[in-house]
PDB file of C-alpha atoms in Angstrom:
ATOM      1  CA  MET O 146      57.198  10.748 -13.107  1.00 47.00           C
ATOM      2  CA  ALA O 147      55.246  11.109 -16.348  1.00 50.00           C
ATOM      3  CA  LEU O 148      55.489  13.273 -19.471  1.00 52.00           C
ATOM      4  CA  GLN O 149      52.500  14.398 -21.507  1.00 51.00           C
ATOM      5  CA  VAL O 150      53.091  15.834 -24.983  1.00 54.00           C
ATOM      6  CA  GLU O 151      50.762  18.781 -25.569  1.00 58.00           C
ATOM      7  CA  GLU O 152      51.941  20.045 -28.975  1.00 67.00           C
ATOM      8  CA  VAL O 153      54.790  19.399 -31.439  1.00 62.00           C
ATOM      9  CA  ALA O 154      56.082  21.714 -34.173  1.00 70.00           C
ATOM     10  CA  PRO O 155      55.567  20.409 -37.738  1.00 71.00           C
ATOM     11  CA  ASP O 156      59.338  20.400 -38.326  1.00 68.00           C
ATOM     12  CA  LEU O 157      59.954  18.830 -34.897  1.00 66.00           C
ATOM     13  CA  SER O 158      62.039  21.864 -33.881  1.00 66.00           C
ATOM     14  CA  TRP O 159      60.152  22.209 -30.587  1.00 68.00           C
ATOM     15  CA  ALA O 160      57.598  20.453 -28.409  1.00 65.00           C
ATOM     16  CA  GLU O 161      55.372  21.539 -25.550  1.00 69.00           C
ATOM     17  CA  ILE O 162      55.218  19.003 -22.743  1.00 63.00           C
ATOM     18  CA  THR O 163      53.767  18.736 -19.245  1.00 56.00           C
ATOM     19  CA  ILE O 164      55.688  16.999 -16.465  1.00 58.00           C
ATOM     20  CA  GLY O 165      53.692  15.381 -13.678  1.00 53.00           C
ATOM     21  CA  GLY O 166      53.063  12.341 -11.549  1.00 52.00           C
ATOM     22  CA  PRO O 167      51.870   8.902 -12.665  1.00 51.00           C
ATOM     23  CA  LEU O 168      48.230  10.053 -12.709  1.00 46.00           C
ATOM     24  CA  LEU O 169      48.979  12.747 -15.290  1.00 50.00           C
ATOM     25  CA  GLY O 170      46.381  12.624 -18.038  1.00 49.00           C
ATOM     26  CA  ARG O 171      44.254  10.120 -16.155  1.00 55.00           C
ATOM     27  CA  GLU O 172      40.976  11.491 -14.858  1.00 80.00           C
ATOM     28  CA  ALA O 173      39.689  10.292 -11.505  1.00 91.00           C
ATOM     29  CA  TRP O 174      35.963   9.750 -11.046  1.00 93.00           C
ATOM     30  CA  VAL O 175      33.393   7.628  -9.267  1.00 96.00           C
ATOM     31  CA  SER O 176      29.996   6.368 -10.388  1.00 95.00           C
ATOM     32  CA  ALA O 177      27.421   4.107  -8.788  1.00 96.00           C
ATOM     33  CA  ASP O 178      24.324   2.021  -9.415  1.00 96.00           C
ATOM     34  CA  TYR O 179      21.572   2.926  -6.969  1.00 97.00           C
ATOM     35  CA  GLY O 180      18.562   1.003  -5.694  1.00 96.00           C
ATOM     36  CA  ILE O 181      19.436  -2.512  -6.843  1.00 96.00           C
ATOM     37  CA  PRO O 182      16.698  -4.773  -5.358  1.00 95.00           C
ATOM     38  CA  VAL O 183      18.083  -7.336  -2.930  1.00 97.00           C
ATOM     39  CA  ALA O 184      15.063  -8.665  -1.031  1.00 96.00           C
ATOM     40  CA  PHE O 185      11.610  -7.913   0.317  1.00 96.00           C
ATOM     41  CA  ALA O 186      10.927  -9.667   3.621  1.00 97.00           C
ATOM     42  CA  GLU O 187       7.176  -9.698   4.183  1.00 97.00           C
ATOM     43  CA  THR O 188       6.105  -9.217   7.787  1.00 97.00           C
ATOM     44  CA  SER O 189       2.313  -9.004   7.458  1.00 97.00           C
ATOM     45  CA  ARG O 190      -0.575  -8.877   5.005  1.00 96.00           C
ATOM     46  CA  GLU O 191      -4.150  -7.743   5.502  1.00 96.00           C
ATOM     47  CA  GLU O 192      -7.091  -8.214   3.143  1.00 96.00           C
ATOM     48  CA  ASP O 193      -9.971  -5.756   2.952  1.00 97.00           C
ATOM     49  CA  VAL O 194     -12.443  -4.124   0.558  1.00 96.00           C
ATOM     50  CA  ALA O 195     -12.175  -0.532  -0.676  1.00 95.00           C
ATOM     51  CA  ASP O 196     -14.880   1.627  -2.242  1.00 94.00           C
ATOM     52  CA  GLY O 197     -14.211   4.400  -4.726  1.00 91.00           C
ATOM     53  CA  VAL O 198     -10.971   3.005  -6.135  1.00 90.00           C
ATOM     54  CA  PRO O 199     -10.009   5.082  -9.218  1.00 87.00           C
ATOM     55  CA  VAL O 200      -9.642   3.112 -12.450  1.00 85.00           C
ATOM     56  CA  PHE O 201      -7.420   5.429 -14.487  1.00 78.00           C
ATOM     57  CA  ILE O 202      -9.897   7.910 -16.064  1.00 77.00           C
ATOM     58  CA  CYS O 203     -12.852   5.501 -16.294  1.00 82.00           C
ATOM     59  CA  GLY O 204     -14.551   6.118 -12.969  1.00 86.00           C
ATOM     60  CA  LYS O 205     -14.274   4.250  -9.687  1.00 90.00           C
ATOM     61  CA  GLY O 206     -15.117   0.812  -8.357  1.00 93.00           C
ATOM     62  CA  THR O 207     -15.174  -1.457  -5.318  1.00 96.00           C
ATOM     63  CA  TYR O 208     -12.341  -3.982  -5.077  1.00 96.00           C
ATOM     64  CA  ARG O 209     -10.697  -6.349  -2.657  1.00 96.00           C
ATOM     65  CA  TYR O 210      -7.073  -5.594  -1.918  1.00 95.00           C
ATOM     66  CA  LEU O 211      -4.081  -6.688   0.108  1.00 95.00           C
ATOM     67  CA  THR O 212      -1.896  -4.400   2.203  1.00 96.00           C
ATOM     68  CA  ILE O 213       1.507  -6.064   2.287  1.00 96.00           C
ATOM     69  CA  ARG O 214       4.039  -4.764   4.803  1.00 97.00           C
ATOM     70  CA  GLY O 215       7.655  -5.740   5.099  1.00 97.00           C
ATOM     71  CA  SER O 216      11.285  -4.710   4.913  1.00 98.00           C
ATOM     72  CA  GLN O 217      12.825  -3.853   1.580  1.00 98.00           C
ATOM     73  CA  SER O 218      16.572  -4.134   1.026  1.00 98.00           C
ATOM     74  CA  LEU O 219      18.267  -2.094  -1.694  1.00 98.00           C
ATOM     75  CA  MET O 220      21.931  -2.091  -2.691  1.00 98.00           C
ATOM     76  CA  CYS O 221      24.209   0.564  -4.140  1.00 98.00           C
ATOM     77  CA  THR O 222      27.500  -0.406  -5.796  1.00 98.00           C
ATOM     78  CA  ALA O 223      30.283   2.033  -6.676  1.00 97.00           C
ATOM     79  CA  THR O 224      33.051   2.003  -9.284  1.00 96.00           C
ATOM     80  CA  ALA O 225      36.052   4.339  -9.148  1.00 96.00           C
ATOM     81  CA  VAL O 226      38.692   5.098 -11.770  1.00 93.00           C
ATOM     82  CA  GLY O 227      41.980   6.916 -11.236  1.00 92.00           C
ATOM     83  CA  TYR O 228      42.820   5.573  -7.770  1.00 94.00           C
ATOM     84  CA  ASP O 229      45.354   2.923  -6.793  1.00 93.00           C
ATOM     85  CA  ALA O 230      43.195   1.719  -3.886  1.00 95.00           C
ATOM     86  CA  PRO O 231      39.864   3.545  -3.762  1.00 96.00           C
ATOM     87  CA  ALA O 232      37.993   3.831  -0.473  1.00 97.00           C
ATOM     88  CA  PHE O 233      34.292   4.642  -0.480  1.00 98.00           C
ATOM     89  CA  ALA O 234      32.279   6.735   1.973  1.00 98.00           C
ATOM     90  CA  TRP O 235      28.491   6.963   1.849  1.00 98.00           C
ATOM     91  CA  LYS O 236      25.833   9.481   2.851  1.00 98.00           C
ATOM     92  CA  VAL O 237      22.068   8.969   2.813  1.00 98.00           C
ATOM     93  CA  ASN O 238      19.897  12.100   2.792  1.00 97.00           C
ATOM     94  CA  GLY O 239      22.960  13.984   3.986  1.00 96.00           C
ATOM     95  CA  VAL O 240      23.682  11.634   6.914  1.00 97.00           C
ATOM     96  CA  SER O 241      27.008   9.768   6.951  1.00 97.00           C
ATOM     97  CA  VAL O 242      26.873   5.983   7.138  1.00 97.00           C
ATOM     98  CA  SER O 243      29.441   4.718   9.649  1.00 93.00           C
ATOM     99  CA  PRO O 244      30.977   1.245   9.963  1.00 90.00           C
ATOM    100  CA  PRO O 245      29.596  -0.890  12.819  1.00 87.00           C
ATOM    101  CA  SER O 246      31.114  -0.306  16.236  1.00 83.00           C
ATOM    102  CA  SER O 247      31.038  -4.036  16.969  1.00 85.00           C
ATOM    103  CA  PRO O 248      30.733  -7.178  14.833  1.00 83.00           C
ATOM    104  CA  PHE O 249      27.927  -8.300  17.144  1.00 86.00           C
ATOM    105  CA  VAL O 250      25.740  -5.248  16.501  1.00 87.00           C
ATOM    106  CA  VAL O 251      23.525  -4.732  13.446  1.00 91.00           C
ATOM    107  CA  PRO O 252      24.460  -1.230  12.301  1.00 95.00           C
ATOM    108  CA  SER O 253      21.695   1.260  11.623  1.00 96.00           C
ATOM    109  CA  VAL O 254      21.324   4.875  10.612  1.00 96.00           C
ATOM    110  CA  SER O 255      18.528   7.374  11.290  1.00 97.00           C
ATOM    111  CA  ILE O 256      17.483   9.388   8.240  1.00 96.00           C
ATOM    112  CA  PRO O 257      15.019  12.283   7.869  1.00 97.00           C
ATOM    113  CA  VAL O 258      12.480  11.327   5.188  1.00 97.00           C
ATOM    114  CA  THR O 259       9.066  12.211   3.828  1.00 96.00           C
ATOM    115  CA  SER O 260       7.025   9.058   4.309  1.00 97.00           C
ATOM    116  CA  HIS O 261       4.273   8.101   1.854  1.00 94.00           C
ATOM    117  CA  VAL O 262       1.743   5.332   2.561  1.00 94.00           C
ATOM    118  CA  PRO O 263      -0.703   4.421  -0.238  1.00 91.00           C
ATOM    119  CA  LEU O 264      -4.435   4.484   0.462  1.00 92.00           C
ATOM    120  CA  PRO O 265      -6.656   1.797  -1.111  1.00 90.00           C
ATOM    121  CA  SER O 266      -9.190   4.327  -2.427  1.00 88.00           C
ATOM    122  CA  GLY O 267      -6.497   6.421  -4.087  1.00 83.00           C
ATOM    123  CA  GLY O 268      -3.984   8.954  -2.878  1.00 83.00           C
ATOM    124  CA  GLU O 269      -1.660   8.516   0.072  1.00 89.00           C
ATOM    125  CA  THR O 270      -0.788   9.805   3.509  1.00 92.00           C
ATOM    126  CA  GLN O 271       2.338  11.917   3.760  1.00 94.00           C
ATOM    127  CA  VAL O 272       4.319  12.800   6.872  1.00 97.00           C
ATOM    128  CA  SER O 273       7.866  13.883   7.729  1.00 97.00           C
ATOM    129  CA  LEU O 274       9.649  11.539  10.108  1.00 98.00           C
ATOM    130  CA  VAL O 275      13.002  10.028  10.986  1.00 98.00           C
ATOM    131  CA  ALA O 276      13.305   6.559   9.470  1.00 98.00           C
ATOM    132  CA  THR O 277      15.585   3.856  10.804  1.00 97.00           C
ATOM    133  CA  LEU O 278      17.481   1.778   8.256  1.00 98.00           C
ATOM    134  CA  ASN O 279      19.812  -1.127   8.863  1.00 97.00           C
ATOM    135  CA  HIS O 280      22.890  -1.040   6.681  1.00 97.00           C
ATOM    136  CA  ALA O 281      25.725  -3.257   5.531  1.00 96.00           C
ATOM    137  CA  LEU O 282      28.946  -1.860   4.082  1.00 96.00           C
ATOM    138  CA  GLY O 283      30.962  -3.819   1.539  1.00 96.00           C
ATOM    139  CA  VAL O 284      34.254  -2.959  -0.126  1.00 96.00           C
ATOM    140  CA  ASN O 285      32.403  -0.920  -2.748  1.00 97.00           C
ATOM    141  CA  SER O 286      28.762  -1.352  -1.757  1.00 98.00           C
ATOM    142  CA  LEU O 287      26.086  -0.154   0.626  1.00 98.00           C
ATOM    143  CA  THR O 288      22.959  -2.172   1.403  1.00 98.00           C
ATOM    144  CA  LEU O 289      20.057  -0.447   3.149  1.00 98.00           C
ATOM    145  CA  THR O 290      17.059  -2.172   4.733  1.00 98.00           C
ATOM    146  CA  GLY O 291      13.920  -0.259   5.665  1.00 98.00           C
ATOM    147  CA  PHE O 292      10.964  -1.099   7.888  1.00 98.00           C
ATOM    148  CA  ALA O 293       7.214  -1.029   7.325  1.00 97.00           C
ATOM    149  CA  ALA O 294       6.609   1.296  10.278  1.00 97.00           C
ATOM    150  CA  ASP O 295       8.344   4.089   8.360  1.00 98.00           C
ATOM    151  CA  GLY O 296       6.317   3.643   5.152  1.00 97.00           C
ATOM    152  CA  ASN O 297       7.692   4.426   1.699  1.00 96.00           C
ATOM    153  CA  TYR O 298      10.176   7.190   0.957  1.00 97.00           C
ATOM    154  CA  LEU O 299      12.802   8.492  -1.414  1.00 96.00           C
ATOM    155  CA  LEU O 300      16.485   8.388  -0.518  1.00 98.00           C
ATOM    156  CA  GLU O 301      19.307  10.469  -1.958  1.00 98.00           C
ATOM    157  CA  VAL O 302      22.552   8.533  -1.749  1.00 98.00           C
ATOM    158  CA  GLU O 303      25.982  10.111  -2.153  1.00 98.00           C
ATOM    159  CA  VAL O 304      29.211   8.132  -2.525  1.00 98.00           C
ATOM    160  CA  THR O 305      32.685   9.671  -2.290  1.00 98.00           C
ATOM    161  CA  ALA O 306      35.810   7.894  -3.515  1.00 97.00           C
ATOM    162  CA  SER O 307      39.238   8.760  -2.140  1.00 96.00           C
ATOM    163  CA  GLU O 308      42.728   7.318  -2.333  1.00 95.00           C
ATOM    164  CA  SER O 309      43.543   4.926   0.525  1.00 95.00           C
ATOM    165  CA  SER O 310      46.970   3.765  -0.653  1.00 94.00           C
ATOM    166  CA  ALA O 311      49.809   5.204   1.427  1.00 92.00           C
ATOM    167  CA  THR O 312      52.251   4.610  -1.427  1.00 92.00           C
ATOM    168  CA  ALA O 313      50.223   6.291  -4.177  1.00 88.00           C
ATOM    169  CA  ALA O 314      52.222   8.960  -5.988  1.00 84.00           C
ATOM    170  CA  ASP O 315      50.292  12.186  -6.566  1.00 86.00           C
ATOM    171  CA  PRO O 316      46.996  10.726  -5.298  1.00 91.00           C
ATOM    172  CA  ALA O 317      43.880  11.921  -7.045  1.00 92.00           C
ATOM    173  CA  PRO O 318      41.522  14.160  -5.053  1.00 94.00           C
ATOM    174  CA  PRO O 319      38.233  12.763  -3.751  1.00 96.00           C
ATOM    175  CA  THR O 320      35.321  12.645  -6.189  1.00 96.00           C
ATOM    176  CA  SER O 321      31.619  12.142  -5.513  1.00 97.00           C
ATOM    177  CA  ASP O 322      28.481  10.908  -7.219  1.00 97.00           C
ATOM    178  CA  LYS O 323      24.797  11.125  -6.245  1.00 97.00           C
ATOM    179  CA  GLY O 324      21.702   9.118  -7.061  1.00 96.00           C
ATOM    180  CA  SER O 325      18.239   8.436  -5.711  1.00 96.00           C
ATOM    181  CA  MET O 326      16.139   5.364  -5.003  1.00 96.00           C
ATOM    182  CA  LYS O 327      12.726   4.549  -3.561  1.00 96.00           C
ATOM    183  CA  MET O 328      12.319   2.441  -0.443  1.00 97.00           C
ATOM    184  CA  THR O 329       8.930   0.676  -0.614  1.00 96.00           C
ATOM    185  CA  ASN O 330       7.982  -1.118   2.595  1.00 97.00           C
ATOM    186  CA  VAL O 331       4.175  -0.875   2.282  1.00 96.00           C
ATOM    187  CA  ARG O 332       2.477  -2.118  -0.898  1.00 94.00           C
ATOM    188  CA  LEU O 333      -1.080  -2.417  -2.136  1.00 91.00           C
ATOM    189  CA  VAL O 334      -2.118  -5.264  -4.414  1.00 91.00           C
ATOM    190  CA  TYR O 335      -5.682  -5.310  -5.747  1.00 92.00           C
ATOM    191  CA  GLU O 336      -7.700  -8.305  -6.883  1.00 93.00           C
ATOM    192  CA  ASP O 337      -7.347  -9.380 -10.522  1.00 91.00           C
ATOM    193  CA  ARG O 338     -10.648  -7.742 -11.491  1.00 93.00           C
ATOM    194  CA  TYR O 339      -9.158  -4.299 -10.818  1.00 91.00           C
ATOM    195  CA  TYR O 340      -6.292  -4.850 -13.256  1.00 87.00           C
ATOM    196  CA  ALA O 341      -8.680  -6.258 -15.857  1.00 88.00           C
ATOM    197  CA  ASP O 342     -10.879  -3.154 -15.484  1.00 90.00           C
ATOM    198  CA  LEU O 343      -7.810  -0.938 -15.738  1.00 84.00           C
ATOM    199  CA  GLU O 344      -6.691  -2.562 -18.964  1.00 83.00           C
ATOM    200  CA  ALA O 345     -10.211  -2.383 -20.388  1.00 86.00           C
ATOM    201  CA  CYS O 346     -10.240   1.322 -19.549  1.00 85.00           C
ATOM    202  CA  VAL O 347      -6.952   1.917 -21.339  1.00 78.00           C
ATOM    203  CA  SER O 348      -8.276   0.031 -24.358  1.00 78.00           C
ATOM    204  CA  ARG O 349     -11.412   2.201 -24.427  1.00 76.00           C
ATOM    205  CA  VAL O 350      -9.340   5.372 -24.180  1.00 71.00           C
ATOM    206  CA  LYS O 351      -7.156   4.116 -26.994  1.00 67.00           C
ATOM    207  CA  ASP O 352     -10.190   3.376 -29.147  1.00 62.00           C
ATOM    208  CA  ILE O 353     -11.671   6.830 -28.531  1.00 57.00           C
ATOM    209  CA  ASP O 354      -8.332   8.417 -29.318  1.00 54.00           C
ATOM    210  CA  ARG O 355      -8.023   6.423 -32.538  1.00 56.00           C
ATOM    211  CA  ARG O 356     -11.490   7.415 -33.770  1.00 57.00           C
ATOM    212  CA  PHE O 357     -11.858  11.006 -32.621  1.00 50.00           C
ATOM    213  CA  SER O 358      -8.525  12.575 -31.717  1.00 49.00           C
ATOM    214  CA  LYS O 359      -6.761  14.752 -34.260  1.00 48.00           C
ATOM    215  CA  SER O 360      -3.485  14.505 -32.362  1.00 48.00           C
ATOM    216  CA  ARG O 361      -2.612  10.955 -31.308  1.00 46.00           C
ATOM    217  CA  TRP O 362      -0.950   9.963 -28.067  1.00 45.00           C
ATOM    218  CA  PRO O 363       1.835   7.599 -29.187  1.00 45.00           C
ATOM    219  CA  GLY O 364       1.564   5.616 -25.977  1.00 44.00           C
ATOM    220  CA  LEU O 365      -2.095   4.788 -26.621  1.00 42.00           C
ATOM    221  CA  ASN O 366      -1.504   3.365 -30.086  1.00 42.00           C
ATOM    222  CA  ARG O 367      -0.806  -0.027 -28.536  1.00 45.00           C
ATOM    223  CA  PHE O 368      -3.501  -2.161 -26.878  1.00 45.00           C
ATOM    224  CA  LEU O 369      -3.074  -3.679 -23.440  1.00 52.00           C
ATOM    225  CA  ARG O 370      -4.372  -7.214 -23.823  1.00 53.00           C
ATOM    226  CA  PRO O 371      -5.077  -9.628 -20.961  1.00 52.00           C
ATOM    227  CA  GLU O 372      -2.832 -12.242 -22.565  1.00 54.00           C
ATOM    228  CA  ASP O 373       0.162  -9.899 -22.707  1.00 59.00           C
ATOM    229  CA  PRO O 374       3.073 -10.770 -20.380  1.00 64.00           C
ATOM    230  CA  ALA O 375       3.366  -8.500 -17.353  1.00 65.00           C
ATOM    231  CA  ALA O 376       6.671  -7.034 -18.547  1.00 65.00           C
ATOM    232  CA  GLU O 377       5.070  -6.079 -21.857  1.00 63.00           C
ATOM    233  CA  ARG O 378       2.093  -4.450 -20.151  1.00 66.00           C
ATOM    234  CA  ILE O 379       4.444  -2.519 -17.883  1.00 69.00           C
ATOM    235  CA  ALA O 380       6.288  -1.159 -20.919  1.00 68.00           C
ATOM    236  CA  VAL O 381       2.991   0.002 -22.446  1.00 66.00           C
ATOM    237  CA  LEU O 382       1.879   1.672 -19.216  1.00 70.00           C
ATOM    238  CA  GLU O 383       5.248   3.424 -18.987  1.00 70.00           C
ATOM    239  CA  ARG O 384       4.731   4.885 -22.460  1.00 66.00           C
ATOM    240  CA  ILE O 385       1.251   6.041 -21.506  1.00 68.00           C
ATOM    241  CA  LEU O 386       2.665   7.591 -18.325  1.00 68.00           C
ATOM    242  CA  ASP O 387       5.164   9.551 -20.411  1.00 67.00           C
ATOM    243  CA  ASP O 388       2.288  10.841 -22.554  1.00 63.00           C
ATOM    244  CA  VAL O 389       0.257  11.859 -19.505  1.00 60.00           C
ATOM    245  CA  ARG O 390       3.223  13.713 -18.028  1.00 60.00           C
ATOM    246  CA  PHE O 391       3.864  15.409 -21.356  1.00 56.00           C
ATOM    247  CA  GLY O 392       0.220  16.450 -21.377  1.00 54.00           C
ATOM    248  CA  GLU O 393       0.736  18.111 -17.978  1.00 52.00           C
ATOM    249  CA  SER O 394      -1.759  15.972 -16.078  1.00 55.00           C
ATOM    250  CA  PRO O 395      -0.033  15.516 -12.688  1.00 60.00           C
ATOM    251  CA  ALA O 396      -3.028  13.843 -11.024  1.00 57.00           C
ATOM    252  CA  LEU O 397      -3.308  11.187 -13.735  1.00 62.00           C
ATOM    253  CA  ALA O 398       0.464  10.770 -13.789  1.00 67.00           C
ATOM    254  CA  GLU O 399       0.548  10.119 -10.030  1.00 66.00           C
ATOM    255  CA  GLN O 400      -2.298   7.602 -10.278  1.00 65.00           C
ATOM    256  CA  LEU O 401      -0.725   5.740 -13.179  1.00 69.00           C
ATOM    257  CA  SER O 402       2.659   5.757 -11.435  1.00 74.00           C
ATOM    258  CA  THR O 403       1.026   4.033  -8.448  1.00 70.00           C
ATOM    259  CA  VAL O 404      -0.562   1.459 -10.754  1.00 71.00           C
ATOM    260  CA  LEU O 405       2.827   0.771 -12.345  1.00 72.00           C
ATOM    261  CA  ASP O 406       4.388   0.157  -8.929  1.00 74.00           C
ATOM    262  CA  GLN O 407       1.621  -2.336  -8.147  1.00 69.00           C
ATOM    263  CA  VAL O 408       1.993  -4.187 -11.454  1.00 70.00           C
ATOM    264  CA  ARG O 409       5.780  -4.380 -11.027  1.00 73.00           C
ATOM    265  CA  PHE O 410       5.320  -5.795  -7.534  1.00 71.00           C
ATOM    266  CA  ARG O 411       2.798  -8.359  -8.773  1.00 68.00           C
ATOM    267  CA  MET O 412       5.290  -9.432 -11.444  1.00 68.00           C
ATOM    268  CA  ALA O 413       7.960  -9.827  -8.742  1.00 66.00           C
ATOM    269  CA  LEU O 414       5.533 -12.073  -6.843  1.00 62.00           C
ATOM    270  CA  GLY O 415       5.051 -14.181  -9.958  1.00 59.00           C
ATOM    271  CA  VAL O 416       1.627 -12.739 -10.839  1.00 51.00           C
ATOM    272  CA  ASN O 417       1.651 -12.426 -14.620  1.00 47.00           C
ATOM    273  CA  HIS O 418      -1.766 -11.291 -15.809  1.00 42.00           C
ATOM    274  CA  PRO O 419      -5.379 -11.261 -14.671  1.00 39.00           C
ATOM    275  CA  GLY O 420      -7.248 -14.517 -14.930  1.00 38.00           C
ATOM    276  CA  THR O 421      -4.218 -16.742 -14.410  1.00 38.00           C
ATOM    277  CA  PRO O 422      -5.073 -19.606 -12.018  1.00 34.00           C
ATOM    278  CA  GLY O 423      -3.615 -19.000  -8.583  1.00 37.00           C
ATOM    279  CA  ASN O 424      -3.402 -15.236  -9.018  1.00 41.00           C
ATOM    280  CA  SER O 425      -6.444 -14.334  -6.914  1.00 41.00           C
ATOM    281  CA  LEU O 426      -6.208 -12.897  -3.435  1.00 47.00           C
ATOM    282  CA  THR O 427      -7.893 -15.878  -1.855  1.00 38.00           C
TER     283      THR O 427
END
């Protein structure tokens, strides 16, 4: 039993109180972190040459590239407040994720998705399909693993917390939280010359903006230099992407978003900046 004082008279002649269970005044809620990278298990890579590859807004070129296919694993972790012993249930794109029927079986779930596969000369293929994902359930976590055959897709993940303690007094009602994450099983990585040309293009655009534009794009007021660390160049490109989106240029925004994904992936592979020994495709 718990008492909560709502209001007290100045002369202490009366008080308004609420009588309730032990959870009185304690809000119950759940939150989660979505899309935490766990691993990318490469299954194949193919090298080829593509013509007409867009270089931001500076025309097109011919570049060598790698198509890297594999299985990406992403984790979601949940935190609940207001429960004695919270239990977590998960849904992915509206489909419930069930515990494995046997310890000897790798559990999987079939999810309707819109699959996107990048094309080396720009753009992507898009198709609706049912993707298969392996999953692992922890006490407060869900790990999903995709497959290259299903391409890249967005996932909406919902977690619901509920009270599992049989001795909880006045158990809190279930609460839910939603988030999204991107499963990327097919990746394009271009040769270093492409990224050097891209950065030179951004520098030229910045220079034109500085000399002729009456209204400056804040994101272009910072050069991308070849010697910059990858993380720093990513931050600059993100600012430029914000400017492009603000300027209502969806085509440029989509192209730059793809470039950002490629640069992030190169950084994860240990590729820092163009011209670094060992960073070529060969």
